[in-house]
Tab-separated table of C-alpha atoms and ligand atoms in Angstrom:
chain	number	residue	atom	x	y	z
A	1	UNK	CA	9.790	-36.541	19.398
A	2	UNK	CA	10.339	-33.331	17.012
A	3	UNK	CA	8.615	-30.386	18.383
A	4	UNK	CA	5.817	-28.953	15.805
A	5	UNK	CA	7.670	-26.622	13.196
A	6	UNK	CA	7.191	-22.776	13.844
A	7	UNK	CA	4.424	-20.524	12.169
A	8	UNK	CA	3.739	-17.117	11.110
A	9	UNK	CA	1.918	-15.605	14.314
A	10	UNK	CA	-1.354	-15.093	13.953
A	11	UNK	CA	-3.010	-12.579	11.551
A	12	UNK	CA	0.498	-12.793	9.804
A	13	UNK	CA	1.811	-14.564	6.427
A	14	UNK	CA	4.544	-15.166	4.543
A	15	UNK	CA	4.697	-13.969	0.890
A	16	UNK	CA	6.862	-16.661	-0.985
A	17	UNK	CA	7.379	-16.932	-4.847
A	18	UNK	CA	5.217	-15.772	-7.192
A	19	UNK	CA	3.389	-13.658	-4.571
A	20	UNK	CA	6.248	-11.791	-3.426
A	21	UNK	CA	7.225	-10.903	-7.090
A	22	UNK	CA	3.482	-10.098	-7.090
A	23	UNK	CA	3.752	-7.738	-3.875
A	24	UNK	CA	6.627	-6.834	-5.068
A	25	UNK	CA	5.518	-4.932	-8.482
A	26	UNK	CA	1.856	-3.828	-6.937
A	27	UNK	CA	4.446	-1.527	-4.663
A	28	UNK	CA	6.373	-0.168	-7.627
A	29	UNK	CA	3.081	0.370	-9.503
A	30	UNK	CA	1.824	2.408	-6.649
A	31	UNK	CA	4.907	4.014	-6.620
A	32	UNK	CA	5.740	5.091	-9.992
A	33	UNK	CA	3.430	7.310	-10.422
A	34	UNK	CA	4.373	9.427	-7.301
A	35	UNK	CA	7.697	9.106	-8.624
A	36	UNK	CA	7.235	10.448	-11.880
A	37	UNK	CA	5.159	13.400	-10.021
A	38	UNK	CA	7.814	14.578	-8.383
A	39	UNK	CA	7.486	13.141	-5.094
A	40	UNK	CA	11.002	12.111	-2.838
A	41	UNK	CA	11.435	9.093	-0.998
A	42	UNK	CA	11.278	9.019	3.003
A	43	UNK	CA	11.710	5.973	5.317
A	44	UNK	CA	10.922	6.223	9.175
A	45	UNK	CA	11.489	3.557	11.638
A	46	UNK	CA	8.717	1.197	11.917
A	47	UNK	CA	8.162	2.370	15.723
A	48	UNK	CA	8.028	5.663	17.259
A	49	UNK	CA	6.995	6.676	20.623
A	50	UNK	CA	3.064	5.671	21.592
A	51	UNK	CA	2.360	8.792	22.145
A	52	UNK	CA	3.035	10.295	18.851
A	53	UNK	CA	-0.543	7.962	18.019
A	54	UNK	CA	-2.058	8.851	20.515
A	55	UNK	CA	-1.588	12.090	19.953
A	56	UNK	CA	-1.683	12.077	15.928
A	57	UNK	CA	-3.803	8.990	15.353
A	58	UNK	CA	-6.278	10.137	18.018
A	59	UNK	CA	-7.251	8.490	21.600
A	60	UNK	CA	-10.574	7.460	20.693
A	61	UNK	CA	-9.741	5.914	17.603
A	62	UNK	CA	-10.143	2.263	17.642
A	63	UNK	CA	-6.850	2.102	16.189
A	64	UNK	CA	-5.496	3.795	19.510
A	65	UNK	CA	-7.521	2.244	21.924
A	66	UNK	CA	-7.362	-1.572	20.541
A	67	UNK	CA	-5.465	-1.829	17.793
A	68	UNK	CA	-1.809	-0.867	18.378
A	69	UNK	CA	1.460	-2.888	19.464
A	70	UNK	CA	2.660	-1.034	22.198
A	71	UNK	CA	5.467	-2.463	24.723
A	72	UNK	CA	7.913	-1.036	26.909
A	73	UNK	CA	11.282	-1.219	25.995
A	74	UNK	CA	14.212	-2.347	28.672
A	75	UNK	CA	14.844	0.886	29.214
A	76	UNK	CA	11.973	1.945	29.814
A	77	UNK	CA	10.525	4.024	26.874
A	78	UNK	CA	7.044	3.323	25.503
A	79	UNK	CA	6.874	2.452	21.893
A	80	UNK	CA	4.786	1.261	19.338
A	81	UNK	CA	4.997	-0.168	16.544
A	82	UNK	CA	3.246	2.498	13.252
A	83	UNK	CA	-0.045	1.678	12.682
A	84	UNK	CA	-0.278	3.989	9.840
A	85	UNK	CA	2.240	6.469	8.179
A	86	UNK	CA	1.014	9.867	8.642
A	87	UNK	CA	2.149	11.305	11.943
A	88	UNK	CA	5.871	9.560	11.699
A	89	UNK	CA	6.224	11.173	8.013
A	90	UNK	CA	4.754	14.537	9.762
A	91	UNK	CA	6.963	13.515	12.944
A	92	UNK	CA	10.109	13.183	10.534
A	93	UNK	CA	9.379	16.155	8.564
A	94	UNK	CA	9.485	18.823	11.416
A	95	UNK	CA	12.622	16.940	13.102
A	96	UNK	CA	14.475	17.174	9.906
A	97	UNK	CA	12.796	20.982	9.400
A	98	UNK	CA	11.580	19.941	5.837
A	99	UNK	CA	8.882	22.498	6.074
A	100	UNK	CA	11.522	25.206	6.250
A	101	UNK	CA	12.646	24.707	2.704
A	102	UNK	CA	10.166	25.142	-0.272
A	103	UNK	CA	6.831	24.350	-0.193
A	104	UNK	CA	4.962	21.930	-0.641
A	105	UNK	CA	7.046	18.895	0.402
A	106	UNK	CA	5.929	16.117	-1.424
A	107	UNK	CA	6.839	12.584	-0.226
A	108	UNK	CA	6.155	8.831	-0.762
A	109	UNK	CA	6.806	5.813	0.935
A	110	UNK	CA	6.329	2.025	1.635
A	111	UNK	CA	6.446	0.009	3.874
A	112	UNK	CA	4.915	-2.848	6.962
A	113	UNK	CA	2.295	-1.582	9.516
A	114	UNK	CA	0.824	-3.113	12.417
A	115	UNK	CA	-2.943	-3.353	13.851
A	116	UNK	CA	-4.001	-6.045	16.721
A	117	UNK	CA	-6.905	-6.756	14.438
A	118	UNK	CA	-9.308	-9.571	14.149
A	119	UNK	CA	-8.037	-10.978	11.277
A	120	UNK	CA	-9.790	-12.257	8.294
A	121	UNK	CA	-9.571	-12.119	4.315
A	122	UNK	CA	-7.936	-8.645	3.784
A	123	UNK	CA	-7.633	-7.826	7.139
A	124	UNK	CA	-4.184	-8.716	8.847
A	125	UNK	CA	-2.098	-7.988	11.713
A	126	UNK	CA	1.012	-6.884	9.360
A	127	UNK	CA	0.409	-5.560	6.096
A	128	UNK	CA	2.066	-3.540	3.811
A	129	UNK	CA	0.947	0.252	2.378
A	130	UNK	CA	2.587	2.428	-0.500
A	131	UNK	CA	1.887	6.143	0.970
A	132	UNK	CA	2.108	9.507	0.418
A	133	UNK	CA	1.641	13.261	1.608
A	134	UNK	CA	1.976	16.725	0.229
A	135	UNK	CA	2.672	19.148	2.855
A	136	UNK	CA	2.616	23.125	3.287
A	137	UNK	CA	-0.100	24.147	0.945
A	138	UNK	CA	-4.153	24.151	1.053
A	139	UNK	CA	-4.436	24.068	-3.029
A	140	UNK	CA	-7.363	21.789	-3.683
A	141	UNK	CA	-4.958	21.212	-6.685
A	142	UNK	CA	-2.972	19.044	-4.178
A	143	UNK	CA	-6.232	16.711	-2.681
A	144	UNK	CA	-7.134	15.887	-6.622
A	145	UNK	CA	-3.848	15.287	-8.026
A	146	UNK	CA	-3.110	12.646	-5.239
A	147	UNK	CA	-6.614	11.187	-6.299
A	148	UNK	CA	-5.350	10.889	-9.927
A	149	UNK	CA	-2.146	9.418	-9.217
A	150	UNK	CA	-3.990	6.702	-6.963
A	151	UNK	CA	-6.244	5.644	-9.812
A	152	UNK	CA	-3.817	5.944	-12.019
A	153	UNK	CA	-1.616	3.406	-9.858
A	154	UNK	CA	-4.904	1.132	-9.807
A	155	UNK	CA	-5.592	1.250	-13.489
A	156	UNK	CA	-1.970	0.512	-14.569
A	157	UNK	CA	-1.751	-2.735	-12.269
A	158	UNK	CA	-5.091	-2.982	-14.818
A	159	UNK	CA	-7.378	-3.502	-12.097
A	160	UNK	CA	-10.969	-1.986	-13.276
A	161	UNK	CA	-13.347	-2.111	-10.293
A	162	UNK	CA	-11.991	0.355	-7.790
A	163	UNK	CA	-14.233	3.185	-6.850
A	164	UNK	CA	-13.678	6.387	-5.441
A	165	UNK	CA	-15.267	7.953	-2.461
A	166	UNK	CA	-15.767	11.302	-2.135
A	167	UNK	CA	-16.503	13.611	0.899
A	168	UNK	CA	-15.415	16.872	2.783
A	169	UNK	CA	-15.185	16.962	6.316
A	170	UNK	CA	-15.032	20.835	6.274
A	171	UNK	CA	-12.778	22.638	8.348
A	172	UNK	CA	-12.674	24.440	11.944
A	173	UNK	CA	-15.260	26.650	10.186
A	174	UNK	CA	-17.964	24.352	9.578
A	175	UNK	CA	-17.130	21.391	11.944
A	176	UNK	CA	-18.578	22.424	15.185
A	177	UNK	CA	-22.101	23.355	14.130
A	178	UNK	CA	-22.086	19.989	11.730
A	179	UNK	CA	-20.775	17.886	15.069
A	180	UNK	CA	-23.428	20.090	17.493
A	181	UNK	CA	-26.557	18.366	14.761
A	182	UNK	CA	-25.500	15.047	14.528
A	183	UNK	CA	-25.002	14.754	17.836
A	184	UNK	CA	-28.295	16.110	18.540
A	185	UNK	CA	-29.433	13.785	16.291
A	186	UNK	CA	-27.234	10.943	17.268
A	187	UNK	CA	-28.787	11.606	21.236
A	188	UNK	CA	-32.174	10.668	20.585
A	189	UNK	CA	-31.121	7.576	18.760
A	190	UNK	CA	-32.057	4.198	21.270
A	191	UNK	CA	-28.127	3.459	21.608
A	192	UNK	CA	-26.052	0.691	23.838
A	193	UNK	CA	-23.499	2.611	26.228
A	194	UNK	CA	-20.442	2.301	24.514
A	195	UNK	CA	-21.887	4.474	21.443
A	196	UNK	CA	-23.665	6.783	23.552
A	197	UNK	CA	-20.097	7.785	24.744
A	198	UNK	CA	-18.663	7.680	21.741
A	199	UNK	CA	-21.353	10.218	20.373
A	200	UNK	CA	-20.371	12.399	23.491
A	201	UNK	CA	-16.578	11.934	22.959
A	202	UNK	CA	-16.724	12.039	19.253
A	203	UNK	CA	-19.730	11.630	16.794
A	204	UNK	CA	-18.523	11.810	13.418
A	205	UNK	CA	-17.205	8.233	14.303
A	206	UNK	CA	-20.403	6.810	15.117
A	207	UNK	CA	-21.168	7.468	11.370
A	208	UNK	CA	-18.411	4.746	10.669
A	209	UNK	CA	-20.237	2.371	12.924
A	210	UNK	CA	-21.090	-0.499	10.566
A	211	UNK	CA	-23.699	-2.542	12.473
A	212	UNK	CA	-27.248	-2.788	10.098
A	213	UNK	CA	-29.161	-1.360	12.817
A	214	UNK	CA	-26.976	1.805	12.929
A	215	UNK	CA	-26.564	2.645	9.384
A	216	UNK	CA	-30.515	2.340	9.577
A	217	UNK	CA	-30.989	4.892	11.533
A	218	UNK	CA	-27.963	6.933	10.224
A	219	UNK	CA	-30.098	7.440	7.582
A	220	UNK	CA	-32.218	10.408	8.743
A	221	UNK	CA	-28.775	12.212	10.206
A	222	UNK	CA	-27.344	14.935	9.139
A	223	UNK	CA	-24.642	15.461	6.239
A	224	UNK	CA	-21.850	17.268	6.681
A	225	UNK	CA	-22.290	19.171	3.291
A	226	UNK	CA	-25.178	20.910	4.550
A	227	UNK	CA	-23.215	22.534	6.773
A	228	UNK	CA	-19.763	23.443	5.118
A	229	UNK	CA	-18.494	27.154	5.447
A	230	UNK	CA	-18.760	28.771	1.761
A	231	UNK	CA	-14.731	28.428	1.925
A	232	UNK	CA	-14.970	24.849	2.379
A	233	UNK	CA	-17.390	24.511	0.166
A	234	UNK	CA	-15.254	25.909	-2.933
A	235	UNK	CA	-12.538	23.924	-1.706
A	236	UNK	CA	-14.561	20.853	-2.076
A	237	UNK	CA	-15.841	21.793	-5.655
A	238	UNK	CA	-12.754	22.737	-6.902
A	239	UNK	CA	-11.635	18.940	-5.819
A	240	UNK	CA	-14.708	18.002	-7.700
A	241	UNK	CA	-14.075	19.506	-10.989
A	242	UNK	CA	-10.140	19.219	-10.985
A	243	UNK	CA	-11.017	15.047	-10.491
A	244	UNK	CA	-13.473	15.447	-13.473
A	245	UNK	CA	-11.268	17.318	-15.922
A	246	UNK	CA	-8.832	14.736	-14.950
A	247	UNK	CA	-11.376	11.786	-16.159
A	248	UNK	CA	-11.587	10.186	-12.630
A	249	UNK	CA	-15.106	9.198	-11.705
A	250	UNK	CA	-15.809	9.311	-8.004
A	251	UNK	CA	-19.092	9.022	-6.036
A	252	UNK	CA	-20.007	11.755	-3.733
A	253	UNK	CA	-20.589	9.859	-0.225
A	254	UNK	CA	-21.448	12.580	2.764
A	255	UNK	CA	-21.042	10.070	5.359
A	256	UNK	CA	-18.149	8.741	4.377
A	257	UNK	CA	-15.700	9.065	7.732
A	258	UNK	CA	-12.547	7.492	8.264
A	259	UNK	CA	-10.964	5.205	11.756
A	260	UNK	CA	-8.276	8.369	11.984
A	261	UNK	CA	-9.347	11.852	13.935
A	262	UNK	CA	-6.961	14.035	11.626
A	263	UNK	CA	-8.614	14.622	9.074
A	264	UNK	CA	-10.415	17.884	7.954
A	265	UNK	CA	-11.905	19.021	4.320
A	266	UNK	CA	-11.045	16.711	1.669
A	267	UNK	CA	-11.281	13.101	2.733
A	268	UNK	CA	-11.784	9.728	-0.075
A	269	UNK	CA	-11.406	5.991	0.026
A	270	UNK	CA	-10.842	3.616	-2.522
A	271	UNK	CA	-13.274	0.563	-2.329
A	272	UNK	CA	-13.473	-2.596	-4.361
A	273	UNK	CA	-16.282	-5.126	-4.605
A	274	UNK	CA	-14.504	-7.943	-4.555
A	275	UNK	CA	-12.869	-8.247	-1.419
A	276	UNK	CA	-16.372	-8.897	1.011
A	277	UNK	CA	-16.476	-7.130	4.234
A	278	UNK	CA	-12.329	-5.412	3.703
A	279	UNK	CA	-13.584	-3.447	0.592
A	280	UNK	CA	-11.016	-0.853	1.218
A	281	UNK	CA	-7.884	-0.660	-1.044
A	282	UNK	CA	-6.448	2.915	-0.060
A	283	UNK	CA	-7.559	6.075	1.325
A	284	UNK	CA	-6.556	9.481	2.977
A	285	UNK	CA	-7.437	12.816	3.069
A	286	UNK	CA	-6.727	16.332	4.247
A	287	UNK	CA	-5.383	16.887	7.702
A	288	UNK	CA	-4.666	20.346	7.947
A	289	UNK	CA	-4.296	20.794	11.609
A	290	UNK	CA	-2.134	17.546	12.685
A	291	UNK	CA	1.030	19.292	12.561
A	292	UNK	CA	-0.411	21.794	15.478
A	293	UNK	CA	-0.853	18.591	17.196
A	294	UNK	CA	2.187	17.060	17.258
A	295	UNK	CA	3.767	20.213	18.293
A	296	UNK	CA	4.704	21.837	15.036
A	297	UNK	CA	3.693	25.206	13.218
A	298	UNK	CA	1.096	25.454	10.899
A	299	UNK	CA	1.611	23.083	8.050
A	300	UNK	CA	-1.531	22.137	6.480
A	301	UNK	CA	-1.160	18.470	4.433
A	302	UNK	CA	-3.211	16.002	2.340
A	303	UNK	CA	-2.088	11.914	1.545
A	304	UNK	CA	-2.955	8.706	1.114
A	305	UNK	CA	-2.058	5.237	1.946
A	306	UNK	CA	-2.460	2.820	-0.461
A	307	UNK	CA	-3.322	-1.127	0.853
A	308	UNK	CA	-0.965	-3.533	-0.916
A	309	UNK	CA	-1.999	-6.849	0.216
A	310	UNK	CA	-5.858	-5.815	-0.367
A	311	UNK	CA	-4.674	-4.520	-4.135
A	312	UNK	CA	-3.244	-7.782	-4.686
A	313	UNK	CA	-6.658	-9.571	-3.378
A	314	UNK	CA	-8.896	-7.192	-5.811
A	315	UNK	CA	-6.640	-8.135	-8.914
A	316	UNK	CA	-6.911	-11.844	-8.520
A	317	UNK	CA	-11.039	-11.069	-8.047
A	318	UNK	CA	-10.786	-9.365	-11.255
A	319	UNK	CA	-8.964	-12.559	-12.487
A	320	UNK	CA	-5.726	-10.594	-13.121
A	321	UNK	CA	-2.842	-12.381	-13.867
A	322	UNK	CA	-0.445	-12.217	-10.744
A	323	UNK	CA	2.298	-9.029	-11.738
A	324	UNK	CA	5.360	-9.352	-11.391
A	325	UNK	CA	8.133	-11.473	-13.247
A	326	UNK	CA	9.505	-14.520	-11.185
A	327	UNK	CA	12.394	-15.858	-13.925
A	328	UNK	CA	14.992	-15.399	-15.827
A	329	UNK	CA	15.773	-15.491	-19.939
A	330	UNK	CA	18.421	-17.756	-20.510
A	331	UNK	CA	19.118	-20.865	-18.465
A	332	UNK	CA	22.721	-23.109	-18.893
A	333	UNK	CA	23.012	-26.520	-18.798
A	334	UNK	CA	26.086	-27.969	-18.979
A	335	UNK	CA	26.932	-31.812	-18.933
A	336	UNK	CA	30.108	-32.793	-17.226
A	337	UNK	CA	32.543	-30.899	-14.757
A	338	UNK	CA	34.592	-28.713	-17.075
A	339	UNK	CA	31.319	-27.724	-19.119
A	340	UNK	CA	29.725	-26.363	-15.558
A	341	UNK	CA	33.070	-24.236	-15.072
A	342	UNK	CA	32.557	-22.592	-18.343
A	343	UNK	CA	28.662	-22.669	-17.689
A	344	UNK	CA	29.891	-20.474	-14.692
A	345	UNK	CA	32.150	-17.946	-16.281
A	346	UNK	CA	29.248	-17.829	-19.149
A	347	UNK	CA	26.199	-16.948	-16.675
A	348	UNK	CA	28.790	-14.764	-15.227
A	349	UNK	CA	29.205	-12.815	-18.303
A	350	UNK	CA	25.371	-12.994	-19.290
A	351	UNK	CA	24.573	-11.495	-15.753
A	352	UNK	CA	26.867	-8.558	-16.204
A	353	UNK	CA	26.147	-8.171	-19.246
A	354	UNK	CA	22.297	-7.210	-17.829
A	355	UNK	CA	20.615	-10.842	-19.421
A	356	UNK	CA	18.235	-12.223	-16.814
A	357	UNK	CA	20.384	-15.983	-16.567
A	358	UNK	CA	20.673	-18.787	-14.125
A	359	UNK	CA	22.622	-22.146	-14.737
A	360	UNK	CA	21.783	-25.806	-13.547
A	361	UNK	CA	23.513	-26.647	-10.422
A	362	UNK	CA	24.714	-29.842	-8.768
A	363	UNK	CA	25.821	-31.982	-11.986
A	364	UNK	CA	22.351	-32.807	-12.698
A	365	UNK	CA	21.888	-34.939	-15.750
A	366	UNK	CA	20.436	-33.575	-19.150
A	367	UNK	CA	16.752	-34.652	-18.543
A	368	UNK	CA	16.562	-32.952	-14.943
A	369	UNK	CA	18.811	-29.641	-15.904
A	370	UNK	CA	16.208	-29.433	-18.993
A	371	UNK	CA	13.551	-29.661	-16.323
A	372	UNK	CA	14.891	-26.947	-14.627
A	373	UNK	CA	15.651	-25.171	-17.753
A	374	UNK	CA	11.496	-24.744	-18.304
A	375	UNK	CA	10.570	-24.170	-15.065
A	376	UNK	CA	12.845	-21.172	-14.845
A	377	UNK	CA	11.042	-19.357	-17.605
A	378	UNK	CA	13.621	-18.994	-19.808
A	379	UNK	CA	13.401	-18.431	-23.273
A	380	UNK	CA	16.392	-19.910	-24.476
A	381	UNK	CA	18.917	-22.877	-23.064
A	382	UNK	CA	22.335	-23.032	-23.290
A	383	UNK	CA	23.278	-27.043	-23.778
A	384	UNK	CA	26.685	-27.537	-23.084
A	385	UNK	CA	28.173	-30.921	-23.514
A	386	UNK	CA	31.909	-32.328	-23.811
A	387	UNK	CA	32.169	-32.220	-27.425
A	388	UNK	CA	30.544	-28.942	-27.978
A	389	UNK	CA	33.657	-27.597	-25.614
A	390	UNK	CA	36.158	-29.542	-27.809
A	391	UNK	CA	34.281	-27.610	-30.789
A	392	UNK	CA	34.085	-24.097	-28.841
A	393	UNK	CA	30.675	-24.157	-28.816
A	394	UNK	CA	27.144	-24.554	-27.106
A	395	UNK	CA	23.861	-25.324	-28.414
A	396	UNK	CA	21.514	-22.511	-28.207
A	397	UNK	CA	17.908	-23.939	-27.773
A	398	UNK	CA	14.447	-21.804	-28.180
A	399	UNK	CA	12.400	-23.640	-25.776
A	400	UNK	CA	9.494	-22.015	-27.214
A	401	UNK	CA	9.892	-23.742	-30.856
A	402	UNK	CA	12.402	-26.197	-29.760
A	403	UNK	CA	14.681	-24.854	-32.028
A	404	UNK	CA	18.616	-25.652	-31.545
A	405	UNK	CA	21.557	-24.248	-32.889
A	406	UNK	CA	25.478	-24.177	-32.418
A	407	UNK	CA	26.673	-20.925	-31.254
A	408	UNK	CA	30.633	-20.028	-30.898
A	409	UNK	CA	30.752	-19.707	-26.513
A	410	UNK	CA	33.256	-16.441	-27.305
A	411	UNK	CA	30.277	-14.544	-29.556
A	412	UNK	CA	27.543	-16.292	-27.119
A	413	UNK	CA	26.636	-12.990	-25.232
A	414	UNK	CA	26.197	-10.816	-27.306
A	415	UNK	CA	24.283	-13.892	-29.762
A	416	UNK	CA	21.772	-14.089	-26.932
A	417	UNK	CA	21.813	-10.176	-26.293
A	418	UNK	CA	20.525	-9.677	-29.542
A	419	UNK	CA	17.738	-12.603	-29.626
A	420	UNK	CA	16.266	-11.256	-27.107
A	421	UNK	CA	16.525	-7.608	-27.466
B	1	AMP	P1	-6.169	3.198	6.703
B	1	AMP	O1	-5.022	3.982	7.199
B	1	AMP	O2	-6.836	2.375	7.758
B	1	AMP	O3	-7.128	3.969	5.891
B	1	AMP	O4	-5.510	2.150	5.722
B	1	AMP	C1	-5.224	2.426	4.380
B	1	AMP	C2	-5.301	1.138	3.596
B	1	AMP	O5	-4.423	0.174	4.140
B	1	AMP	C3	-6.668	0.485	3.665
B	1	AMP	O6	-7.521	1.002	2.691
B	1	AMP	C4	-6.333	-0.969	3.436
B	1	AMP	O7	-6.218	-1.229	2.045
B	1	AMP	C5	-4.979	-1.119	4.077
B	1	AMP	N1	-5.139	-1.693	5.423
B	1	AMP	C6	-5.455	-1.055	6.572
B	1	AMP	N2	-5.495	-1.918	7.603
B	1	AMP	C7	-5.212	-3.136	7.098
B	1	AMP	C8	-5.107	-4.448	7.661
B	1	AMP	N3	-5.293	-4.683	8.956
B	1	AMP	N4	-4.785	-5.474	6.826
B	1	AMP	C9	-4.595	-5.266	5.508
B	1	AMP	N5	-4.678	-4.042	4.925
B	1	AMP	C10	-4.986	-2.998	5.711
């Protein structure tokens, strides 16, 4: 008996044409406008050392504490593989002494990440995140202009329904007496054990807590902008009005807190209705001590990380046409062995000649290579049969108007070059 064929493991999937033409272009629209910003590329391995996470990520983040894929390699290091991108771009940028050249660094990135989730719609155990950080300066300048290239990314993949969430998390100056109230608060709060010692260990996270009978009472707690410093507080409204000038709408949310520990001042998610519980497409903030943390000087920072998979999940709820061209513009058919030869030389020649072509394959007769012609998404077919090769010639068919005319095979490239320039 055959043994059952193998599967993605769990929480994982494949992306096979048109979605990974799809994936494909959401990445390079997330990326081009970092690109065109001024941003420079970085790629880290896609594990580092588990305590770099632990240490960056933070220990009593759920990510730390359930969500990684940690192992211990044969010889005997522990690793993990990134759950996010932060703290190896950080990690990468003190080892290679970045933040010893001019400042800021700006960076972007893309890549796979890894959570031992539950999974569900939006939520999976690999998934893929366009990212990036701007290191070595405090200008609020920095925290809106990443906001504007992020909705900017959104809106040019045309995808209408992504909010943005706004908050500050204030700094060293106005963190303490914020976390003192709300855990003051938090402690008289009817709680089950595990978030009693999370409010001890670290209360800003209970605010993330999503059961109904939580938020409920969250709603008498605190805010944190009650209780930023007057330097955080410009910081915040400089954000504010930089994102407004810039014609970005965002909603002010003061209990907006985010599953990492880093982050201080500035901190914003992008959320989209039609993705049900997963409603997060991106997010990131300020994180202006993490580089004390992993060792380094004083670099303060601000990113993002974009969610592909999750954009591509909001566009088809907005009924968005899947991006992303699968295809090619010219297809050749050619009937008969010597015909396929000069079919091959001819594709050769389109190819080089930077025209999107493919050619039928495998002798197939006219009816199936025409088959294949449409399905390939071509605009035009190139028909060659034995007596067009005795003529020097192939028929040049619009498969939009069905259209057909003889066209000398030695002016052929540039012929097509020019239809469909
Ligand atoms: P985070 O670092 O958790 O804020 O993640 C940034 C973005 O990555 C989120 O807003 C999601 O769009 C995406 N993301 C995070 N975790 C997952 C996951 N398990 N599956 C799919 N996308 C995810």
């Amino acid at each position: 008996m055959n043994q059952p064929i193998f599967r993605a493991p769990r929480g994982t999937f494949d992306l096979v044409p048109p979605r990974g033409e799809a994936m494909l272009a959401v990445r390079d629209a997330m990326a081009a406008p970092l690109r065109a910003s001024g941003y420079g590329y970085v790629e880290t391995p896609s594990f580092e050392e588990t305590r770099l996470f632990a240490r960056g990520v933070g220990e009593s983040t759920d990510i730390v504490t359930k969500e990684m894929y940690s192992f211990t390699t044969r010889g005997g290091d522990d690793v993990t593989l990134r759950p996010e991108g932060t703290a190896p771009v950080l990690r990468a940028v003190l080892e290679n002494g970045l933040h010893r050249g001019a400042l800021p660094v700006k960076l972007w990135y893309s890549g796979s990440y890894y959570r031992y989730e539950r999974p569900q719609k939006g939520r999976y155990r690999h998934f893929s995140q366009v990212g990036a950080e701007i290191l070595g300066t405090e200008d609020p300048a920095s925290d809106a202009e990443l906001i504007v290239l992020a909705v900017d990314a959104y809106r040019s993949l045309g995808l209408s329904g992504v909010r943005v969430l706004l908050n500050s998390l204030g700094s060293s100056e106005s963190r303490p007496a914020y976390r003192a109230a709300l855990q003051e608060y938090l402690r008289t709060l009817d709680l089950d054990e595990e978030t009693r010692r999370r409010v001890e260990l670290n209360p800003l996270r209970v605010l993330d807590d999503k059961r109904p009978e939580i938020q409920k009472a969250l709603a008498q707690a605190p805010v944190i902008t009650d209780y930023l410093s007057s330097g955080d507080r410009e910081h915040h409204e400089t954000v504010r009005s930089l994102l407004a000038d810039a014609a970005v709408d965002f909603i002010d949310d003061p209990r907006l807190v985010r599953g990492l520990d880093y982050y201080t001042r500035t901190l914003f998610e992008f959320v989209h209705d039609g993705l049900g519980a997963q409603s997060a497409v991106g997010g990131g903030g300020r994180y202006d001590g993490l580089s004390e943390l992993l060792g380094g000087p004083r670099l303060p920072g601000v990113g993002w990380a974009l969610g592909a998979d999750r954009t591509l999940l909001a566009m088809q709820a907005e009924g968005l046409p899947l991006p992303g061209r699968v295809g090619v513009d010219v297809f050749a058919v050619p009937l008969g062995d010597d015909a396929a030869r000069r079919a091959f030389g001819l594709v050769t020649a389109l190819r080089r000649a930077g025209v999107a072509a493919d050619v039928a394959t495998g002798g197939r007769g006219l009816k199936g290579s025409m088959k294949a012609a449409d399905r390939s998404g071509a605009r035009y077919a190139v028909v060659i049969g034995s007596r067009d090769l005795e003529q020097g010639v192939a028929q040049v068919k619009d498969l939009g108007s069905g259209e057909q005319e003889p066209v000398a095979l030695d002016r052929l490239v540039e012929h097509l070059r020019v239809l469909l320039a």
